[in-house]
PDB file of C-alpha atoms in Angstrom:
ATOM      1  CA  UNK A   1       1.753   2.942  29.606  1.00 65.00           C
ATOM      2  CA  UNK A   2      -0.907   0.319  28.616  1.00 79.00           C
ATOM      3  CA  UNK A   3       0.518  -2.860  26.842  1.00 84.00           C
ATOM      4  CA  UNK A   4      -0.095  -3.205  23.120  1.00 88.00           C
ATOM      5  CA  UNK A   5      -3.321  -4.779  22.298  1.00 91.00           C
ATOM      6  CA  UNK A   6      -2.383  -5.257  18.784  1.00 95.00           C
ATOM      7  CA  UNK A   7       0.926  -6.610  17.150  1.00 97.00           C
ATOM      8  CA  UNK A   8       2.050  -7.141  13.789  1.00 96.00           C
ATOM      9  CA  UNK A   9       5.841  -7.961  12.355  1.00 97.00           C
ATOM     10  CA  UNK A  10       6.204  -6.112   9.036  1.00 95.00           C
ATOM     11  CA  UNK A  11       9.267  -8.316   7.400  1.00 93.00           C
ATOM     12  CA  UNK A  12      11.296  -5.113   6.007  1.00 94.00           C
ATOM     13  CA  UNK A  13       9.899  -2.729   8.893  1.00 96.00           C
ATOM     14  CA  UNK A  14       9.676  -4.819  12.059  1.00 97.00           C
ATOM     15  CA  UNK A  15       7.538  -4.536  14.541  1.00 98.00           C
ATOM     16  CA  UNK A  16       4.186  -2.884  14.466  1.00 98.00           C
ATOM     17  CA  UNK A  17       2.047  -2.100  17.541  1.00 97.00           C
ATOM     18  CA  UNK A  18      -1.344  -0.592  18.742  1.00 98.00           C
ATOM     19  CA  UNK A  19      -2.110   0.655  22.484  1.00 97.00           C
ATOM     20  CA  UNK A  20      -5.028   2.875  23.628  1.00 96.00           C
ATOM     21  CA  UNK A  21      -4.084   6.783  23.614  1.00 96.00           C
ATOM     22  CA  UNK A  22      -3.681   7.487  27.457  1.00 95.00           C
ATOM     23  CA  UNK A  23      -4.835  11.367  27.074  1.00 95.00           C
ATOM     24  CA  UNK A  24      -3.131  12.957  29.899  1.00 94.00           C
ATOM     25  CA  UNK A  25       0.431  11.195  29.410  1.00 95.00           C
ATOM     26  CA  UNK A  26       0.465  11.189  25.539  1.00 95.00           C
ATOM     27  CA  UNK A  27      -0.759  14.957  24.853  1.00 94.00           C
ATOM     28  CA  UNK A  28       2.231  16.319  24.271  1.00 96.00           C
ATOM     29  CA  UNK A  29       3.069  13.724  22.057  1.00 95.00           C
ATOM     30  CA  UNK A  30      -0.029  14.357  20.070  1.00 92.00           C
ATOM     31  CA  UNK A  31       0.033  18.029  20.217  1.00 93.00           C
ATOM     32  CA  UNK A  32       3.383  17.566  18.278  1.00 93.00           C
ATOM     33  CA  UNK A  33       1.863  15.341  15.850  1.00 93.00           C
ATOM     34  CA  UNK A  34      -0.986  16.905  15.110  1.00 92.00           C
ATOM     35  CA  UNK A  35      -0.095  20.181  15.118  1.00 92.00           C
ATOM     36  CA  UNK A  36       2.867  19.974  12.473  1.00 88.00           C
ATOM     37  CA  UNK A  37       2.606  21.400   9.587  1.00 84.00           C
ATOM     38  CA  UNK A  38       2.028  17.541   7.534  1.00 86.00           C
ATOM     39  CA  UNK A  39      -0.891  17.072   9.656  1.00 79.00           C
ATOM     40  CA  UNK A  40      -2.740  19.736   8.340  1.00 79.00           C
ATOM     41  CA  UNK A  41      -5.656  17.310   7.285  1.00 76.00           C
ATOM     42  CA  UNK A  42      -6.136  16.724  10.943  1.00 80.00           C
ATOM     43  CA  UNK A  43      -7.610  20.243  11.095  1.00 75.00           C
ATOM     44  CA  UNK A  44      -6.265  20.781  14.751  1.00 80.00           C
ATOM     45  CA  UNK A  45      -3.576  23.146  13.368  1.00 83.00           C
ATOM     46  CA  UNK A  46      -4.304  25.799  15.768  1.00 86.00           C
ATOM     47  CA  UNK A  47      -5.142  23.554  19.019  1.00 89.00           C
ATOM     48  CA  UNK A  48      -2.801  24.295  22.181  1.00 87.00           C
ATOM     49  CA  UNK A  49      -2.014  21.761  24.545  1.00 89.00           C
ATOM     50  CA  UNK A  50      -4.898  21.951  26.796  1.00 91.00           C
ATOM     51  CA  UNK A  51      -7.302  21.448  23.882  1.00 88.00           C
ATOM     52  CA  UNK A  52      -5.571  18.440  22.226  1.00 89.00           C
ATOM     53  CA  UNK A  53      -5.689  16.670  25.333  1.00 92.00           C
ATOM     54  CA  UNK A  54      -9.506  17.175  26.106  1.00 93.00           C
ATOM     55  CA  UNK A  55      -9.912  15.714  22.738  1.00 90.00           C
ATOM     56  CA  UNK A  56      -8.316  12.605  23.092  1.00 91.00           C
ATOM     57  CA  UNK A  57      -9.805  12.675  26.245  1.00 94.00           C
ATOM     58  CA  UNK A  58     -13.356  13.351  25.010  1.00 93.00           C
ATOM     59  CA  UNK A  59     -12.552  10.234  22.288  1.00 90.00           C
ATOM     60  CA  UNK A  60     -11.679   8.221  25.779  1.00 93.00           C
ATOM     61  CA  UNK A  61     -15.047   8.930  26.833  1.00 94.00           C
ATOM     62  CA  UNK A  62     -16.965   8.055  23.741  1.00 93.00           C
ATOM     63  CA  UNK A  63     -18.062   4.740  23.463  1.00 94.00           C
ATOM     64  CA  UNK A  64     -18.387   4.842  19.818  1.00 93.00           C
ATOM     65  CA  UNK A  65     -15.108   6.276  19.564  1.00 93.00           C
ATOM     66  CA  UNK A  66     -11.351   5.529  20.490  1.00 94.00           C
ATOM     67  CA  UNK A  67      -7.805   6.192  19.858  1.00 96.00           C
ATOM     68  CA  UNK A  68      -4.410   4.426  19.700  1.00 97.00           C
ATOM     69  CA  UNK A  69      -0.655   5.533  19.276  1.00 97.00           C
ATOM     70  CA  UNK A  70       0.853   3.038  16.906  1.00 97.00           C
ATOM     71  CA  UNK A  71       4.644   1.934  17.716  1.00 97.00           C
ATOM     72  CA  UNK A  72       7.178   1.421  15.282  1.00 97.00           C
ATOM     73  CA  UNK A  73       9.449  -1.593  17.055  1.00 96.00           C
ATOM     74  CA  UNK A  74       8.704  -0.152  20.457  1.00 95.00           C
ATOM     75  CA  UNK A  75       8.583   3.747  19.308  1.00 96.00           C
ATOM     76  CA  UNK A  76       5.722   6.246  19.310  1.00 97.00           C
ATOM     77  CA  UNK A  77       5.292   6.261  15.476  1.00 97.00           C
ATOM     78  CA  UNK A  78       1.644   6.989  14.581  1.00 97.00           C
ATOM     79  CA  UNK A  79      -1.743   7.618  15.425  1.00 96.00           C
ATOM     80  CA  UNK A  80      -5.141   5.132  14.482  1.00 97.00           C
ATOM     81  CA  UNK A  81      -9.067   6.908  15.473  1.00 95.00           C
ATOM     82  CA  UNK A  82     -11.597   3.805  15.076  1.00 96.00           C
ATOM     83  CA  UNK A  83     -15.535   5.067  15.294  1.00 93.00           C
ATOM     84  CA  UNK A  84     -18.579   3.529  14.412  1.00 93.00           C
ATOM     85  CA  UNK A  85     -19.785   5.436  11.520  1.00 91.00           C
ATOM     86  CA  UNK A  86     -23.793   5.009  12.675  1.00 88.00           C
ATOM     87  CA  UNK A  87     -23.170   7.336  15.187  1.00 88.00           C
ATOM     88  CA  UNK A  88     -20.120   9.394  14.786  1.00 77.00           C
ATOM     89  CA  UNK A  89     -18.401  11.466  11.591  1.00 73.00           C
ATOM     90  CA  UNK A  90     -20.879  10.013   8.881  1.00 78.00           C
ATOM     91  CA  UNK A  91     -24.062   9.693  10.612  1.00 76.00           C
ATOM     92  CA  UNK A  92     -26.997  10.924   8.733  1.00 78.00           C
ATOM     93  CA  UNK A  93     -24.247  10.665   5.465  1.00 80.00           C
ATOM     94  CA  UNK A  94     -23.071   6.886   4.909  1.00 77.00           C
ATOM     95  CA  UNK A  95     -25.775   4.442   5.295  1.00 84.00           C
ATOM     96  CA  UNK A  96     -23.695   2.489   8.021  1.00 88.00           C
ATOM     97  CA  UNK A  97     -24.291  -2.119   7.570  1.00 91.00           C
ATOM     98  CA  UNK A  98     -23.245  -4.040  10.580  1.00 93.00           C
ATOM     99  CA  UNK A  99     -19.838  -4.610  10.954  1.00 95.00           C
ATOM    100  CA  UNK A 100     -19.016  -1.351   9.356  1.00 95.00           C
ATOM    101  CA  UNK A 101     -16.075   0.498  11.168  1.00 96.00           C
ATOM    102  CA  UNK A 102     -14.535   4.138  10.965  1.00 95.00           C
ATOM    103  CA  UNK A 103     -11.097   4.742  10.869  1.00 96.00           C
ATOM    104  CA  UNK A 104      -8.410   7.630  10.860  1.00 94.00           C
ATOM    105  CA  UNK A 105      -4.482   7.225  10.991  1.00 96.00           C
ATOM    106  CA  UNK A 106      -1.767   9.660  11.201  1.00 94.00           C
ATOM    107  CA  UNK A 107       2.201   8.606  10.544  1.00 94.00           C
ATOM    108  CA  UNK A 108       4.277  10.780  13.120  1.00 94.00           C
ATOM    109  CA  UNK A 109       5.822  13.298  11.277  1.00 88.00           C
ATOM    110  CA  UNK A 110       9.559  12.433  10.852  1.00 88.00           C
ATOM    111  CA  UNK A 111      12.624  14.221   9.361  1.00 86.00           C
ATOM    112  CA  UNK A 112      14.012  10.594   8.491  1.00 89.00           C
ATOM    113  CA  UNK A 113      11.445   8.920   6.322  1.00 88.00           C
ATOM    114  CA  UNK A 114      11.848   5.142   5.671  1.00 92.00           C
ATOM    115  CA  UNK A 115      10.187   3.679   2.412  1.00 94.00           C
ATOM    116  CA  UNK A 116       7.035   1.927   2.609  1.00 94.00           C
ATOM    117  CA  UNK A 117       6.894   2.843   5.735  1.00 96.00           C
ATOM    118  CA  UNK A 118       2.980   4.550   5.950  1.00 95.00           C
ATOM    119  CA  UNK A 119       1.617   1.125   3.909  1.00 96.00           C
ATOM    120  CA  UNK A 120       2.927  -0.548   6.957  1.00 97.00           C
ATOM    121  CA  UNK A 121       1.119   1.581   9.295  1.00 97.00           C
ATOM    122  CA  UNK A 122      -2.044   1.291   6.945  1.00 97.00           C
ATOM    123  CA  UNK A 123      -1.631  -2.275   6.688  1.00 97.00           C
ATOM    124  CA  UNK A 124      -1.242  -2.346  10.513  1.00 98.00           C
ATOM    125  CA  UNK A 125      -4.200   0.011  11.207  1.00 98.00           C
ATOM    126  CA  UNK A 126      -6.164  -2.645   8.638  1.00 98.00           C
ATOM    127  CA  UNK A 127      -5.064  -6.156   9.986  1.00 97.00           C
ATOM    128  CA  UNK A 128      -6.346  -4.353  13.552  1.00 97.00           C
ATOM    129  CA  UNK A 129      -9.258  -3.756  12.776  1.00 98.00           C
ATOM    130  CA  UNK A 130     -10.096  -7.137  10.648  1.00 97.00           C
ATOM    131  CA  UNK A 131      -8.595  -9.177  13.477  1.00 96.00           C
ATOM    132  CA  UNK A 132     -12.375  -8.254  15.280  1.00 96.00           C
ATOM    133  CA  UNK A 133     -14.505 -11.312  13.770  1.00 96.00           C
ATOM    134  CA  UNK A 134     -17.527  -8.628  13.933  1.00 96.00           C
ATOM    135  CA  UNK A 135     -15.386  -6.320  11.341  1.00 97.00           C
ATOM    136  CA  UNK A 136     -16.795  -6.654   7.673  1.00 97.00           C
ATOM    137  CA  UNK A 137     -15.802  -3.336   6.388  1.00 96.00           C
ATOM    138  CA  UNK A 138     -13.773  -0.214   7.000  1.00 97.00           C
ATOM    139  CA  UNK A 139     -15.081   3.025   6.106  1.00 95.00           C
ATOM    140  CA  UNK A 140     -12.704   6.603   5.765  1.00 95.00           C
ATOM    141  CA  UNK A 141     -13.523  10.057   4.549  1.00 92.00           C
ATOM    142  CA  UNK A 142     -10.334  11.486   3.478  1.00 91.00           C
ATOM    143  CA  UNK A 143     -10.045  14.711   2.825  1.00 89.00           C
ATOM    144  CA  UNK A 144     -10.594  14.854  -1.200  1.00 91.00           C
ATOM    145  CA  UNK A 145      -7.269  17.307  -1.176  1.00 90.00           C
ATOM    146  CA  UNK A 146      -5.358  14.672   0.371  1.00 90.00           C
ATOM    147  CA  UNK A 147      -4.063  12.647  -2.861  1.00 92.00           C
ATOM    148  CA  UNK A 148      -1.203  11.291  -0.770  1.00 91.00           C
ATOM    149  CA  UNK A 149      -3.593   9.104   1.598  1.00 93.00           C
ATOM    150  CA  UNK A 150      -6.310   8.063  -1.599  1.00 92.00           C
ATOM    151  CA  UNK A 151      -3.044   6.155  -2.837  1.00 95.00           C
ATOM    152  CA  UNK A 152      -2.590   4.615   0.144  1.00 95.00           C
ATOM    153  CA  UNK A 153      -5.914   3.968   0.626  1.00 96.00           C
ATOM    154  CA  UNK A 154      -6.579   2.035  -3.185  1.00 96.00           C
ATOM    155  CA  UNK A 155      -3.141   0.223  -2.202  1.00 96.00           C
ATOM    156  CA  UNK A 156      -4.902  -1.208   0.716  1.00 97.00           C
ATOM    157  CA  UNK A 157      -8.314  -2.136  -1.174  1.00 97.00           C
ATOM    158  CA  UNK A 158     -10.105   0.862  -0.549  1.00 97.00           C
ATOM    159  CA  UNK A 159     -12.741   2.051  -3.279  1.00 96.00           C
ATOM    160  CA  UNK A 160     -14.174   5.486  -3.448  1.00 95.00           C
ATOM    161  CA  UNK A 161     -17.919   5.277  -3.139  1.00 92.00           C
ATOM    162  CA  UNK A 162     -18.868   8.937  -3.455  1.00 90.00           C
ATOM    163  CA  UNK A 163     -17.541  12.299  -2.490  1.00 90.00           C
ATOM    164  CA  UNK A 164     -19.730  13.677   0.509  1.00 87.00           C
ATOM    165  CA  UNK A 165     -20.041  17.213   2.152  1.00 87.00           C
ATOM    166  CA  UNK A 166     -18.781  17.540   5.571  1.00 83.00           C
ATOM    167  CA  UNK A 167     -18.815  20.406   8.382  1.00 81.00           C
ATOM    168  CA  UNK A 168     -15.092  20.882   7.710  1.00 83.00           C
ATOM    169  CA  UNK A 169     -14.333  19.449   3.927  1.00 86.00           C
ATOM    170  CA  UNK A 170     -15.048  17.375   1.023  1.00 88.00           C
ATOM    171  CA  UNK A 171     -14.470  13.617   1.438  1.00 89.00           C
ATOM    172  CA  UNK A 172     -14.219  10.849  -0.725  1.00 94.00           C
ATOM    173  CA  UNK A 173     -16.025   8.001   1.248  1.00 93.00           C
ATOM    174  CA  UNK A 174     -14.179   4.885   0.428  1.00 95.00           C
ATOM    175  CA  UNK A 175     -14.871   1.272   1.730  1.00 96.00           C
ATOM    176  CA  UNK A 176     -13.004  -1.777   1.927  1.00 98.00           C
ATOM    177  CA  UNK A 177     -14.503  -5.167   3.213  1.00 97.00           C
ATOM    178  CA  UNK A 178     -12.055  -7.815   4.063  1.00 96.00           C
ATOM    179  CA  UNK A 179     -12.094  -9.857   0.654  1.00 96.00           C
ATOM    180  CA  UNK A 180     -11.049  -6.563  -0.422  1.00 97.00           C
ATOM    181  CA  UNK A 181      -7.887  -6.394   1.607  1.00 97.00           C
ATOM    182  CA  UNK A 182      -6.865  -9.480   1.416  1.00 95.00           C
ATOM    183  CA  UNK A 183      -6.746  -9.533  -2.231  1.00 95.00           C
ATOM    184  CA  UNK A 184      -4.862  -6.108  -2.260  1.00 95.00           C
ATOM    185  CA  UNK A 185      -2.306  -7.633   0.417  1.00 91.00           C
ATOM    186  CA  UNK A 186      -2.045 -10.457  -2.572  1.00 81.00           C
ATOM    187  CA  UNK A 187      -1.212  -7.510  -4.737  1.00 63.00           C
ATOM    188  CA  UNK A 188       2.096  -7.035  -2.569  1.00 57.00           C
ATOM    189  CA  UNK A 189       3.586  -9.860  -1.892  1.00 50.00           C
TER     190      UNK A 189
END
């Protein structure tokens, strides 16, 4: 596997990591991920094998869009998307600034939950993507169903901008720039 291009120590948690998704050695991973019955926001409920991998492998391929398993002190733990929203998910919807980034995460489903433990992914998936100088602000579309992830999101500085129409659901388009992230991360410590 690729080494971890990201790494974070979580002082509870431990270690945090990001690698790029290798498609055709972590589908079945995925496939169990985001097929599960929690990922149903993921809308690939119904995907087989085959088609989760040429996903991930289409994501490979896109230069305005990429993937990374997140490890939990060396473990396979979750899943971050980062796209540039000018040109994938909100174009033509979110009036994409410079230094505006997309993001998606997914916490591996798990019959043996640990507290706090999505924040730290979130937090992980945030101090990622703000460790790129040319980051100024992260942009999501949650689902507007998903209540469980807009709490997560406003713990991590995220504000809802607007709910948008998209091919496959309602969103709440929420931003957070860095000043807004760091002062949330004040917020927990």
């Amino acid at each position: 596997m690729t080494a971890p291009l990201f790494t974070r120590t979580d002082p509870a948690l431990g270690e945090f990591s990001l690698r790029p998704v290798v498609p055709s050695a972590d589908a079945p991973l995925l496939h169990s991920w985001v097929t599960h019955p929690k990922a149903v926001f993921w809308l690939m409920q119904g995907h087989d094998l085959a088609a989760v991998e040429k996903e991930f492998a289409r994501m490979a391929a896109d230069p305005f869009h990429d993937a990374f398993i997140g490890l939990h002190n060396g473990t396979p733990a979750f899943l971050m998307e980062r796209y540039d929203p000018a040109h994938r998910e909100l174009a033509g919807i979110h009036a994409a600034e410079p230094g505006d980034v997309g993001m998606h995460f997914l916490a591996a489903p798990t019959d043996t939950p640990l507290h706090g433990f999505t924040l730290a992914v979130l937090t992980t998936v945030m101090e990622m993507l703000f460790d790129d100088p040319a980051t100024r602000r992260v942009v999501v579309e949650p689902d507007a169903r998903n209540t469980a992830v807009h709490a997560l999101n406003k713990a991590v500085g995220f504000e809802v901008r607007d709910t948008v129409s998209l091919p496959s659901k309602d969103a709440y388009l929420s931003t957070c720039t860095r000043d807004q992230f760091l002062a949330a991360q004040g917020d927990h410590r």
